Short mmCIF file of C-alpha atoms and ligand atoms in Angstrom, two decimals:
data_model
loop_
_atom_site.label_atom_id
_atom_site.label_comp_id
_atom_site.label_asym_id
_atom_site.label_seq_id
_atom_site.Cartn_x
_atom_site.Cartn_y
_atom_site.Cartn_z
CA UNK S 1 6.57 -16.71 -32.01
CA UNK S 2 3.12 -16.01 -30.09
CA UNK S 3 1.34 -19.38 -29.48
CA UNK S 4 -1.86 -18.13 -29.32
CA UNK S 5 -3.17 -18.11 -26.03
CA UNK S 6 -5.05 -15.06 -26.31
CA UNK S 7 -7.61 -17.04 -26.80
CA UNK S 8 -8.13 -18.11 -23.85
CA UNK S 9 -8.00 -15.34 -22.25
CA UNK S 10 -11.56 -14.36 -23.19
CA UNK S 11 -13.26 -16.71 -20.99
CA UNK S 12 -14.01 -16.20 -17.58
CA UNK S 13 -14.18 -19.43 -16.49
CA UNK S 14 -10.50 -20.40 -18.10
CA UNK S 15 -8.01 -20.73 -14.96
CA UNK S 16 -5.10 -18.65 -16.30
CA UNK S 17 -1.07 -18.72 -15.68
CA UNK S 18 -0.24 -15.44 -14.92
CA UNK S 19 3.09 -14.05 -14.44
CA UNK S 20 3.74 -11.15 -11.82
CA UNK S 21 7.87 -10.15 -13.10
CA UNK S 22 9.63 -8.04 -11.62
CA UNK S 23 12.63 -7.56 -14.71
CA UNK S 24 16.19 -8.08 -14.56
CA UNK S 25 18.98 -5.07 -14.43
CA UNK S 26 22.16 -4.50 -14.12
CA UNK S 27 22.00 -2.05 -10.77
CA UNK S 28 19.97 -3.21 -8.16
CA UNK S 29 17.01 -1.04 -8.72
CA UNK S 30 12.87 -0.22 -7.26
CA UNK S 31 10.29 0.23 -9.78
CA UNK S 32 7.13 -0.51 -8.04
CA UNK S 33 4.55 2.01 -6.81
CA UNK S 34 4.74 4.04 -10.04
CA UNK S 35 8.72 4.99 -8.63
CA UNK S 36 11.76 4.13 -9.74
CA UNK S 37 14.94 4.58 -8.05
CA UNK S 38 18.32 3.03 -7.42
CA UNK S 39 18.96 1.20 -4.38
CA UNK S 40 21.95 2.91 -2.75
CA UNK S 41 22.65 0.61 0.32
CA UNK S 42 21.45 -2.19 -1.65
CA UNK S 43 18.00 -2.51 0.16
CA UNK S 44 15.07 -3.71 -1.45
CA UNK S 45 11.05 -3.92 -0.72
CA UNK S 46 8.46 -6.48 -2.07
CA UNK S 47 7.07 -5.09 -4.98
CA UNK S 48 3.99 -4.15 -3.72
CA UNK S 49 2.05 -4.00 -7.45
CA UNK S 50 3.36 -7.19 -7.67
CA UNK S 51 2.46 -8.54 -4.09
CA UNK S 52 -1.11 -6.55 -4.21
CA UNK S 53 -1.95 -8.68 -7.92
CA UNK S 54 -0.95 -11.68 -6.04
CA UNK S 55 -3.61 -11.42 -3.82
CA UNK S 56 -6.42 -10.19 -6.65
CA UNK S 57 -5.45 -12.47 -9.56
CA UNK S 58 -4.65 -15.57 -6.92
CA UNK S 59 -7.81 -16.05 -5.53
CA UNK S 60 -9.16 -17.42 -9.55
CA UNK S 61 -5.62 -17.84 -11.22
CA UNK S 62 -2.69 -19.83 -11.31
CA UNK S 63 -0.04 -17.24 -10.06
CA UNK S 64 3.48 -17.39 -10.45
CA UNK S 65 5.98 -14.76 -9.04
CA UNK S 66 9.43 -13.54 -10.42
CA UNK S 67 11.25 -11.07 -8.98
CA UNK S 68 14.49 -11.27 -11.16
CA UNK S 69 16.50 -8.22 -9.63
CA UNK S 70 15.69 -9.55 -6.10
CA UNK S 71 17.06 -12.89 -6.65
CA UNK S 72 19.66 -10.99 -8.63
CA UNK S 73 19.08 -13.11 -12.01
CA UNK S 74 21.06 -12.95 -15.24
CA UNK S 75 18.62 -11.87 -18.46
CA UNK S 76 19.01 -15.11 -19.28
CA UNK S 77 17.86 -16.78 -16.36
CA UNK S 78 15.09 -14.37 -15.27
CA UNK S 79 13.73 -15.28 -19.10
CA UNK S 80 14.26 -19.50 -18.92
CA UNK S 81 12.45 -19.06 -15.92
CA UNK S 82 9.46 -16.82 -16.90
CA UNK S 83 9.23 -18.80 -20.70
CA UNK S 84 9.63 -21.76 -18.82
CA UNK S 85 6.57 -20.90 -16.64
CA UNK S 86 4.35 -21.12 -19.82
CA UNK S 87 2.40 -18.01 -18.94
CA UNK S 88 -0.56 -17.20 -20.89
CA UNK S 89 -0.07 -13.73 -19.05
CA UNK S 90 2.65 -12.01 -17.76
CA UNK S 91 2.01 -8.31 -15.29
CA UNK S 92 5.67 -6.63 -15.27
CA UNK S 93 6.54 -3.89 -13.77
CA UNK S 94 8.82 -1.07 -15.83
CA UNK S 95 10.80 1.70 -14.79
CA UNK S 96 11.91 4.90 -16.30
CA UNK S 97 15.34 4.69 -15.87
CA UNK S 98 15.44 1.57 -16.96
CA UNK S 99 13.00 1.26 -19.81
CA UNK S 100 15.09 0.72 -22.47
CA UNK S 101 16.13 -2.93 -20.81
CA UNK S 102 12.76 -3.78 -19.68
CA UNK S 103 10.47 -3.40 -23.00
CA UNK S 104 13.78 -5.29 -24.88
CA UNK S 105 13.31 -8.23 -22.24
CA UNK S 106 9.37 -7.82 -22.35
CA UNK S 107 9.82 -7.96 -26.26
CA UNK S 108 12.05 -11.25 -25.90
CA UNK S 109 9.61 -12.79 -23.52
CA UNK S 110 6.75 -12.33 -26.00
CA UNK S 111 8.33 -13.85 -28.64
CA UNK S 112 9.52 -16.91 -26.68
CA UNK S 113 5.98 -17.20 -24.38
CA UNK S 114 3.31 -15.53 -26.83
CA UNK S 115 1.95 -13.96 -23.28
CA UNK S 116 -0.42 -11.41 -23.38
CA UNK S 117 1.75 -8.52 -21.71
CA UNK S 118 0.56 -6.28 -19.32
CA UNK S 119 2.50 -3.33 -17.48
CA UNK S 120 2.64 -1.07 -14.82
CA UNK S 121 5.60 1.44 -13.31
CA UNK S 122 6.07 4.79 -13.63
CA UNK S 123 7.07 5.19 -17.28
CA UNK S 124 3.56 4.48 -18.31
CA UNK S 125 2.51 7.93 -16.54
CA UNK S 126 3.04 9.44 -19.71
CA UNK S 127 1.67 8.85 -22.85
CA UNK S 128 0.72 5.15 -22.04
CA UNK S 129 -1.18 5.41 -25.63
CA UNK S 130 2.51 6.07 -27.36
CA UNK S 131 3.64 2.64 -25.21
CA UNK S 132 1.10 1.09 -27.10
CA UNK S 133 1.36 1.96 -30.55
CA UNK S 134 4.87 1.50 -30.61
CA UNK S 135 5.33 -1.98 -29.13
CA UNK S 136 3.10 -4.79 -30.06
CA UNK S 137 3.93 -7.32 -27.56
CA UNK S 138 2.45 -4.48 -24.73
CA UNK S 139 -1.45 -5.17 -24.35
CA UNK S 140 -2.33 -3.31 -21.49
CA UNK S 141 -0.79 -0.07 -19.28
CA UNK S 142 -2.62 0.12 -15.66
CA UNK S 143 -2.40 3.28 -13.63
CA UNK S 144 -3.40 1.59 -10.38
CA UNK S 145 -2.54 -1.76 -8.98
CA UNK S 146 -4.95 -1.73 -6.02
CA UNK S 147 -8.37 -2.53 -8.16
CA UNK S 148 -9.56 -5.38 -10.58
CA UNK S 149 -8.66 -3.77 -13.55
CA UNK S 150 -5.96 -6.29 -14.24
CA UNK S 151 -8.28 -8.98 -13.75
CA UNK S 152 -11.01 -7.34 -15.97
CA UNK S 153 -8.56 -7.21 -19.06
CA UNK S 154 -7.59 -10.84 -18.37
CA UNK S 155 -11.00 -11.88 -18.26
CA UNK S 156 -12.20 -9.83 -21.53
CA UNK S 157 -14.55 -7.47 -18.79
CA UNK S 158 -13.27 -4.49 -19.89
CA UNK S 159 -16.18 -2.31 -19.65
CA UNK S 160 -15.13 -2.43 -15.67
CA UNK S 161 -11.63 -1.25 -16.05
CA UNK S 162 -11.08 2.29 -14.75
CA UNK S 163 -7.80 3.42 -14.41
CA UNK S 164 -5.73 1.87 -17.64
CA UNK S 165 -4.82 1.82 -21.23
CA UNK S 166 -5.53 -1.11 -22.95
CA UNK S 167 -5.84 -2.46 -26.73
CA UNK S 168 -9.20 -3.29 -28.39
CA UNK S 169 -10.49 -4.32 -32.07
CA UNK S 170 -10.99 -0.76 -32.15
CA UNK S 171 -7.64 0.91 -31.06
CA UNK S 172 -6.61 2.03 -27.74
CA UNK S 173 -8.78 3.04 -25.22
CA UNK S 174 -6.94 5.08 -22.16
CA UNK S 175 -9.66 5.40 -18.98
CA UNK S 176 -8.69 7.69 -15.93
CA UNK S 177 -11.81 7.40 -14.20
CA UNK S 178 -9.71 7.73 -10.63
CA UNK S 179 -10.08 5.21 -7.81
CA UNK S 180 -13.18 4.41 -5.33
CA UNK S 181 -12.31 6.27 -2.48
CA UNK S 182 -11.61 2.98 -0.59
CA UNK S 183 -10.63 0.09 -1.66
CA UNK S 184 -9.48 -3.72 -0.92
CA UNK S 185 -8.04 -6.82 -1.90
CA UNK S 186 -7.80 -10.28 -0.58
CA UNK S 187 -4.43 -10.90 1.62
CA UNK S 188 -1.69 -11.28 -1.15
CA UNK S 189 0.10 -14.35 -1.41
CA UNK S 190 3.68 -13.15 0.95
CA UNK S 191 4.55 -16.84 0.78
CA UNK S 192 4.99 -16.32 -2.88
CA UNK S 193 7.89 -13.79 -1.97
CA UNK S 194 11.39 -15.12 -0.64
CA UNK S 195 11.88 -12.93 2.46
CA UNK S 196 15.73 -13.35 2.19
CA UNK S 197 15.81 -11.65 -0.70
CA UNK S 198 14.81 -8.61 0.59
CA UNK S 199 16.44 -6.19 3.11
CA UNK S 200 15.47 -2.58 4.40
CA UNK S 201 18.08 0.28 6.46
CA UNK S 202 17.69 -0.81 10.30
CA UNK S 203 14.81 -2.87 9.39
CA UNK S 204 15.20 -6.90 10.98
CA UNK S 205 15.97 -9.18 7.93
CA UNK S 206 12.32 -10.75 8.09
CA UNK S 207 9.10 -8.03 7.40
CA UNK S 208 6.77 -7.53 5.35
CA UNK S 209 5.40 -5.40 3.02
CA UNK S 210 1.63 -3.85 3.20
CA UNK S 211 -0.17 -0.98 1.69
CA UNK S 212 -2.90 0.95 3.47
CA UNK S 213 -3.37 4.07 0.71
CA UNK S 214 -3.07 4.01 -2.61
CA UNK S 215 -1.49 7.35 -4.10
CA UNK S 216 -0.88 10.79 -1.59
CA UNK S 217 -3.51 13.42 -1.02
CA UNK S 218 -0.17 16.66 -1.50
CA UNK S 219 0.93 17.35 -5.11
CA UNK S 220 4.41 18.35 -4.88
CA UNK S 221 5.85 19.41 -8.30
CA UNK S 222 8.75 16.87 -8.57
CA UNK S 223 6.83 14.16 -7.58
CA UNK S 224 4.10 11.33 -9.89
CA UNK S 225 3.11 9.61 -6.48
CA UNK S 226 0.64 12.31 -5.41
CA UNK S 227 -3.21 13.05 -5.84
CA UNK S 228 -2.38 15.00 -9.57
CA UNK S 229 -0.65 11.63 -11.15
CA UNK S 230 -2.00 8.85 -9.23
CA UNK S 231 -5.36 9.84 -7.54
CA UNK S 232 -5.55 8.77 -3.76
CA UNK S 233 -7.44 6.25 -1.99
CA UNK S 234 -7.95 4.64 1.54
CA UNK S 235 -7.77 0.82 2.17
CA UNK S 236 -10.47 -0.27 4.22
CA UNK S 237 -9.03 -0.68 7.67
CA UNK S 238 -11.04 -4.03 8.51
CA UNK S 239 -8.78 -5.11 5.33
CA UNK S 240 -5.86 -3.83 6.43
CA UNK S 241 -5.88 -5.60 9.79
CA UNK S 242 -6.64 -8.93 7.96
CA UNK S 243 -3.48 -8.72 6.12
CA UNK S 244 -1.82 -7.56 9.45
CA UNK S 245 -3.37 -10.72 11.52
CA UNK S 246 -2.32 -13.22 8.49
CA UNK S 247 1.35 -12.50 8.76
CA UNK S 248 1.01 -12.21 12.55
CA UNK S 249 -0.04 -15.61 12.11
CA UNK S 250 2.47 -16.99 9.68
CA UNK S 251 5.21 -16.01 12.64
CA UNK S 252 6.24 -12.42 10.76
CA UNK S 253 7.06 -9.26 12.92
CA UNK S 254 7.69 -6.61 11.06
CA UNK S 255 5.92 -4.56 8.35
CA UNK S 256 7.01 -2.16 6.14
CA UNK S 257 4.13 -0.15 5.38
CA UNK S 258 4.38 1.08 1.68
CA UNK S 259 2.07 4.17 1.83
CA UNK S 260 4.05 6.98 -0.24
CA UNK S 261 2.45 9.11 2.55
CA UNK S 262 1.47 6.82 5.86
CA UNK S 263 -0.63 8.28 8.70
CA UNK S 264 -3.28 9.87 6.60
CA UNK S 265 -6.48 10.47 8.79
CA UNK S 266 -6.32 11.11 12.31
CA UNK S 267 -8.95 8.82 13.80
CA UNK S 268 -8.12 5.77 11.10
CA UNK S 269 -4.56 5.76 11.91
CA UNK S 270 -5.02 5.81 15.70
CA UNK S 271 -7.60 2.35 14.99
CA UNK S 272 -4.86 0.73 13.20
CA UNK S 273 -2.22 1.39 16.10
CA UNK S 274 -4.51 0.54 18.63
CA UNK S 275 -5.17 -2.74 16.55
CA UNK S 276 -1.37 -3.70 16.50
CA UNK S 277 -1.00 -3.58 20.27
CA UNK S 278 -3.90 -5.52 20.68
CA UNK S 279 -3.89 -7.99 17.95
CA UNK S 280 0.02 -8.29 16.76
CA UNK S 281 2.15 -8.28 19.74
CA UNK S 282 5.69 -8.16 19.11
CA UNK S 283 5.06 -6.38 16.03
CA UNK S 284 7.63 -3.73 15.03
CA UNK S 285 6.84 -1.40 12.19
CA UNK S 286 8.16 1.48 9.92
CA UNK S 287 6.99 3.59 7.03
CA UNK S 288 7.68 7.24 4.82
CA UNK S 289 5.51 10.00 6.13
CA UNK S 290 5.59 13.85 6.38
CA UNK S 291 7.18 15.75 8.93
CA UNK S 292 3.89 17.71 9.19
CA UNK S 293 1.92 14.68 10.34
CA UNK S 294 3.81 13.91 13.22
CA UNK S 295 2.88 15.73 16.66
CA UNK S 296 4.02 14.11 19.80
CA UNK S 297 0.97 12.83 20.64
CA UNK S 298 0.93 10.79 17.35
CA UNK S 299 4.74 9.76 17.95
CA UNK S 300 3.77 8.52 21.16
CA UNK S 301 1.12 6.21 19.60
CA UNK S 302 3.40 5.04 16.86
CA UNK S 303 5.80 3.70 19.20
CA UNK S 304 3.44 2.54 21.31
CA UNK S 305 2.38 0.52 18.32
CA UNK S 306 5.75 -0.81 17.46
CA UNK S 307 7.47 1.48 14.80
CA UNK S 308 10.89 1.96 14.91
CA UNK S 309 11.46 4.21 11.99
CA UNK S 310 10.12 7.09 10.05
CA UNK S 311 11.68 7.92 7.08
CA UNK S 312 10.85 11.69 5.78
CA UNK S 313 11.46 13.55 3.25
CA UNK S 314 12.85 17.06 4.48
CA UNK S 315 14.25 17.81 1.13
CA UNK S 316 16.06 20.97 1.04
CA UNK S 317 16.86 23.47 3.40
CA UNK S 318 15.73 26.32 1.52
CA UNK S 319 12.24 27.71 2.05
CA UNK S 320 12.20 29.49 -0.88
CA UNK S 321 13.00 26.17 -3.15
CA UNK S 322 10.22 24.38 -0.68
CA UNK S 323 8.24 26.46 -1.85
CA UNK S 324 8.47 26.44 -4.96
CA UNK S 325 8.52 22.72 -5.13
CA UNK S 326 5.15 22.83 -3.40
CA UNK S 327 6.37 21.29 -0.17
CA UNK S 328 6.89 23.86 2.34
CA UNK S 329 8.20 22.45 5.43
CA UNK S 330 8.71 23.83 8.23
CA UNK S 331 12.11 22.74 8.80
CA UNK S 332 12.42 24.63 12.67
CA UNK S 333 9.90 21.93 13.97
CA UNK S 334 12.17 18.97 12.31
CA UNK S 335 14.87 19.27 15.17
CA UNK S 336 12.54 18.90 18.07
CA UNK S 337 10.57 16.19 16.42
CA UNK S 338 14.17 14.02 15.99
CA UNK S 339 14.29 14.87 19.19
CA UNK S 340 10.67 13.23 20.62
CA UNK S 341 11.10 10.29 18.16
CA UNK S 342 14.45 9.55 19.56
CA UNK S 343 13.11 9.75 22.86
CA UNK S 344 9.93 7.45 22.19
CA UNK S 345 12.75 5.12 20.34
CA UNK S 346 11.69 5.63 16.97
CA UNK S 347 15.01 6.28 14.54
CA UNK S 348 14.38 9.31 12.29
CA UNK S 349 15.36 8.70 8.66
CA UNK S 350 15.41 11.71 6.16
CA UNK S 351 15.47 12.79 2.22
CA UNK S 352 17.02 15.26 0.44
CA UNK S 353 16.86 16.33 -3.06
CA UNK S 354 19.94 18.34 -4.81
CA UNK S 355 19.79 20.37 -7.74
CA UNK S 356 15.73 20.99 -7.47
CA UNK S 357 14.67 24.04 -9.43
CA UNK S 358 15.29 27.39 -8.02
CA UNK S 359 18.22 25.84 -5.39
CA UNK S 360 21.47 27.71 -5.56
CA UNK S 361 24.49 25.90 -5.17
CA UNK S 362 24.54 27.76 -1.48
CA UNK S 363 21.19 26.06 -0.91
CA UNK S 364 22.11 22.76 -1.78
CA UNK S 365 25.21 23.09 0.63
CA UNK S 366 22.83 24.37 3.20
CA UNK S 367 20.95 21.24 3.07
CA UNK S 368 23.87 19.06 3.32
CA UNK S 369 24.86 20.89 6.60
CA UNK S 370 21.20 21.25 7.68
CA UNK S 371 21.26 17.36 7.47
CA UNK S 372 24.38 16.70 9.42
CA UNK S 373 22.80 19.30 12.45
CA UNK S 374 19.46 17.29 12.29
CA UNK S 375 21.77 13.65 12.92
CA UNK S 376 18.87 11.56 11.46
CA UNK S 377 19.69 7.62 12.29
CA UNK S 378 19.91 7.67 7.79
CA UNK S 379 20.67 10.47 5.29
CA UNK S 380 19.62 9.68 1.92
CA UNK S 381 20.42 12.42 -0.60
CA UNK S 382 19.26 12.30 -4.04
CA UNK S 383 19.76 14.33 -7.26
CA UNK S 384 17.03 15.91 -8.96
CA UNK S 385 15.62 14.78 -11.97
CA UNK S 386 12.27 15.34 -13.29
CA UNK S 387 9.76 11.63 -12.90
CA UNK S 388 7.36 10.92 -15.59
CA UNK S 389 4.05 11.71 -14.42
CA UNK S 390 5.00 14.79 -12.14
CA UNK S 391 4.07 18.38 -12.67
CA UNK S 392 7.27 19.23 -13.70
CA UNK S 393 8.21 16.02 -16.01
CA UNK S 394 4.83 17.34 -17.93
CA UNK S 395 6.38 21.05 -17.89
CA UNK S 396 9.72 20.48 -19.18
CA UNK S 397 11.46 21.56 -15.86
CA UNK S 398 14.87 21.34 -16.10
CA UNK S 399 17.60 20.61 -13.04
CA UNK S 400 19.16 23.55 -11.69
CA UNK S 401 22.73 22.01 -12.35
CA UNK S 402 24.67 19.69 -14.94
CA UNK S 403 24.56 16.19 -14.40
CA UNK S 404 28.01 15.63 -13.45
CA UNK S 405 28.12 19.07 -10.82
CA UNK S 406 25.09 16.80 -9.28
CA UNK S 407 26.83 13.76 -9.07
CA UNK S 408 29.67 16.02 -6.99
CA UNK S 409 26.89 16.93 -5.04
CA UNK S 410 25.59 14.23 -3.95
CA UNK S 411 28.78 12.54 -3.03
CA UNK S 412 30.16 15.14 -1.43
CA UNK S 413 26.74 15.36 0.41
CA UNK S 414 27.36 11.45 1.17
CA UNK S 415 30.50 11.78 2.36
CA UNK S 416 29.97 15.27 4.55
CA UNK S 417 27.06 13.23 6.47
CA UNK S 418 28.88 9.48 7.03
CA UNK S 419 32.40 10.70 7.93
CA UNK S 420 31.26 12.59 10.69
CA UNK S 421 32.54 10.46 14.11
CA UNK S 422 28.74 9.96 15.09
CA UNK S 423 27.35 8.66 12.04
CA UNK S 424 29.88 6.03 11.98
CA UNK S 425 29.57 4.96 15.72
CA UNK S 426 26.12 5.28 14.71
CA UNK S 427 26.12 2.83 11.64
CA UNK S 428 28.61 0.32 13.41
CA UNK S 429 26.18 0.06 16.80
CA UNK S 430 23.09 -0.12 14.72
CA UNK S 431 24.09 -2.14 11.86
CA UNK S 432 24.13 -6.58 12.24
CA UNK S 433 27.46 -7.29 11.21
CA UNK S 434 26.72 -9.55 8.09
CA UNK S 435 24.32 -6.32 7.07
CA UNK S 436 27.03 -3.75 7.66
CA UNK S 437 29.72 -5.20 4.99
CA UNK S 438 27.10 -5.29 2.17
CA UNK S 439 25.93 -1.71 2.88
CA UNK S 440 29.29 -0.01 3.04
CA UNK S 441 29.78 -2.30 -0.43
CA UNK S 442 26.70 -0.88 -2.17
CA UNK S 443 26.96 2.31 -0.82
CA UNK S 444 30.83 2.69 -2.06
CA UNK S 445 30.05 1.16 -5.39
CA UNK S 446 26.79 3.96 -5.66
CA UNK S 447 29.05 6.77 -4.79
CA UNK S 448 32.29 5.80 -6.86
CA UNK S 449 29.68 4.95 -10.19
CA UNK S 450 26.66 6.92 -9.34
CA UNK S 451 24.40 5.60 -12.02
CA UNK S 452 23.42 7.06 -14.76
CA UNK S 453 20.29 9.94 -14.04
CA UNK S 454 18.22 9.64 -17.54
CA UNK S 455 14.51 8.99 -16.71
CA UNK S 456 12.53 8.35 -19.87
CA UNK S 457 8.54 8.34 -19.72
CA UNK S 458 7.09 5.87 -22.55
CA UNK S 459 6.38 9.25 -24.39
CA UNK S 460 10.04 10.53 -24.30
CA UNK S 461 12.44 9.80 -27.31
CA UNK S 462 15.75 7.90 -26.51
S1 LIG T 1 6.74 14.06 -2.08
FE1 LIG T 1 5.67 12.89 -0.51
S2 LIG T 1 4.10 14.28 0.24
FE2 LIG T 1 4.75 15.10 -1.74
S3 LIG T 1 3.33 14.22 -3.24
FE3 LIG T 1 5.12 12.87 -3.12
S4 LIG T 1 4.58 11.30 -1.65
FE4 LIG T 1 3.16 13.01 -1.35
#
């Protein structure tokens, strides 16, 4: 049963346990950044809620990190080990394809810790208020990570929070006020991560993981990371480039930077290259942006600056479903800008979605071959299903095939793309050879049992 810390938690000068979780699965799985996906090649990020917290929440609290599906823990474990941590508060992040797991362990650990629970991920995107009502042990939903909300509910301030739901004597109160338009933190607490536990496509085993926007300014209909579900916001670039000089310090040369959309603003993106080659030599970077960022002026200057990979999501071949989707590309520009990354030495990674609204099943095998004529260094092709918190989760918008024809799809997209003779003299130069075995494993075990594709918001029945 709940022992009654709570408490405590209403005085600002109490020094706090407090539990950043990451919750066990079976499937290897991402569910920070208000995403979650499966990992197909077995690659895994920090979580960056999770690291971003560490940094807030360390600098007055006790913190204490778990990150139970990149240590690969058992339920069992991951809970001895957060119980056994004696938190008086525990942040975990939750997912909507695996929600059903997560509020069962988050309802285990509340009866064996008596933490107060707090939660963010992208299943709280809809109806966080529903999350609420229905499940005691939850105190708290936050809709952005970046801010001091968190530490405002902790610390019984909550006429400060902004962006969360959260209980009071009163009921629940759900505030969208929308982020600053900058923000920052102090430097998150990496050490708290174990690097080794984490592992990227063509990324070197050691890196990083740093945020320099919160959200995306597009709104693309199948998506909850942009400016609709999330807001956007700017980090402060003088706070950026203190993160960036602490790990340069700590020996750590590579960074993964987390931005759902990286290289937004001309001038502020040029300052933060410029600041790698002169403050973080040897520094090698990569990040998702959008194909209509990148000119060759700014390709030059990322590789000047050390990146080595973009990844981009291109995701179908069909105008018309582009269009529709809100994300028109144009997809004539995308083989000369391979081309110009290659040649500055930057590998070109790209998304596709299947099955989006509107594509045909001759689109979706359009895309496939448009992806094998663009050759990018990955191919990573993905099944549509509407994300809690998007424009179409909130619209009802169905899938323009079954699940199982998808399924086909995507593995026969797979297998159309990595059986070509160049992808695989591709993947055996590039690939370390300890790296390559546990790909090809992860990847074979994702195509043969392609999970499961039911997302459920907290709002959605079973
Ligand atoms: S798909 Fe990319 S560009 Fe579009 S809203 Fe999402 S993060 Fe932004």
């Amino acid at each position: 049963m709940p022992h009654g810390h709570f408490a405590m938690l209403n005085s600002r000068n109490q020094r706090l346990r407090v539990l950043l979780l990451n919750p066990p699965f079976k499937h290897r799985v991402l569910r920070d950044f208000y995403c979650c996906t499966y990992s197909k090649t077995g690659y895994l990020w920090h979580p960056i809620d999770l690291l971003a917290q560490s940094g807030i929440l360390g600098a007055r609290h006790e913190v204490s990190v778990c990150d139970a599906v990149a240590l690969g823990m058992t339920r069992k474990s991951a809970l001895d080990a957060a119980a056994n941590f004696n938190p008086d508060a525990v942040y975990s992040l939750i997912g909507s394809l695996t929600l059903e797991s997560d509020l069962a362990f988050i309802e285990e650990l509340y009866r064996r810790a008596g933490a107060k629970i707090i939660v963010s991920g992208d299943a709280v995107l809809n109806k966080p208020e529903f999350l609420l009502e229905t499940h005691p042990s939850i105190h708290a939903a936050l809709f952005n990570f970046t801010n001091q909300d968190l530490l405002n509910i902790l610390e019984a301030n909550t006429d400060s929070v902004r962006d969360a739901a959260f209980k009071t004597q009163r009921g629940i109160e759900v505030r969208r006020m929308g982020g600053a338009s900058e923000f920052q933190y102090p430097v998150p607490n990496h050490a708290a991560f174990n690097h080794n536990a984490y592992n990227m496509p063509l990324a070197p085993q050691e890196f990083v993981t740093i945020l320099t926007a919160f959200g995306c300014p597009h709104s693309c209909a199948f998506c909850n990371s942009g400016v609709r579900s999330l807001g956007f916001s700017l980090r402060r670039i003088e706070n950026v480039e203190q993160e960036i000089a602490h790990v340069h310090s700590q020996g750590i040369r590579h960074i993964f930077f987390k931005d759902m959309t990286f290289g937004i603003g001309k001038e502020r993106t040029g300052r933060l290259c410029e600041y790698l080659v002169r403050n973080a030599p040897g520094t090698t970077w990569h990040a998702y942006t959008r194909l209509d960022l990148l000119d060759e002026h700014t390709i030059t200057m990322f590789a000047r600056s050390g990146c080595r990979l973009l990844q981009l999501g291109i995701e179908t071949a069909d105008p018309r479903v582009g269009s529709a989707s809100r994300k028109p590309l144009d997809l004539s520009r995308a083989a000369n800008t391979f081309k110009i990354m290659r040649r500055e030495g930057i590998t070109p990674g790209a998304h596709f979605i299947m099955g989006l609204p509107r594509a045909t099943l001759m689109s979706d095998i359009r895309t496939m071959r448009r992806a094998a004529a663009l050759n990018p260094g990955y191919a990573s092709f993905n099944a549509f299903m509407p994300r809690p918190g998007s424009e179409w989760f909130e619209k009802g918008q169905n899938r323009a095939r079954s699940g199982f024809a998808l399924k086909m799809l995507v593995r026969a997209a797979y297998l159309y793309f990595y059986c070509r003779p160049r992808s695989l003299v591709a993947f055996f130069s590039r690939t370390a050879s300890m790296r390559r075995g546990q790909s090809l494993s992860a990847m074979l075990r994702y195509l043969i049992f392609v999970p499961d594709l039911k997302r459920r918001g907290a709002g959605s029945g079973k």
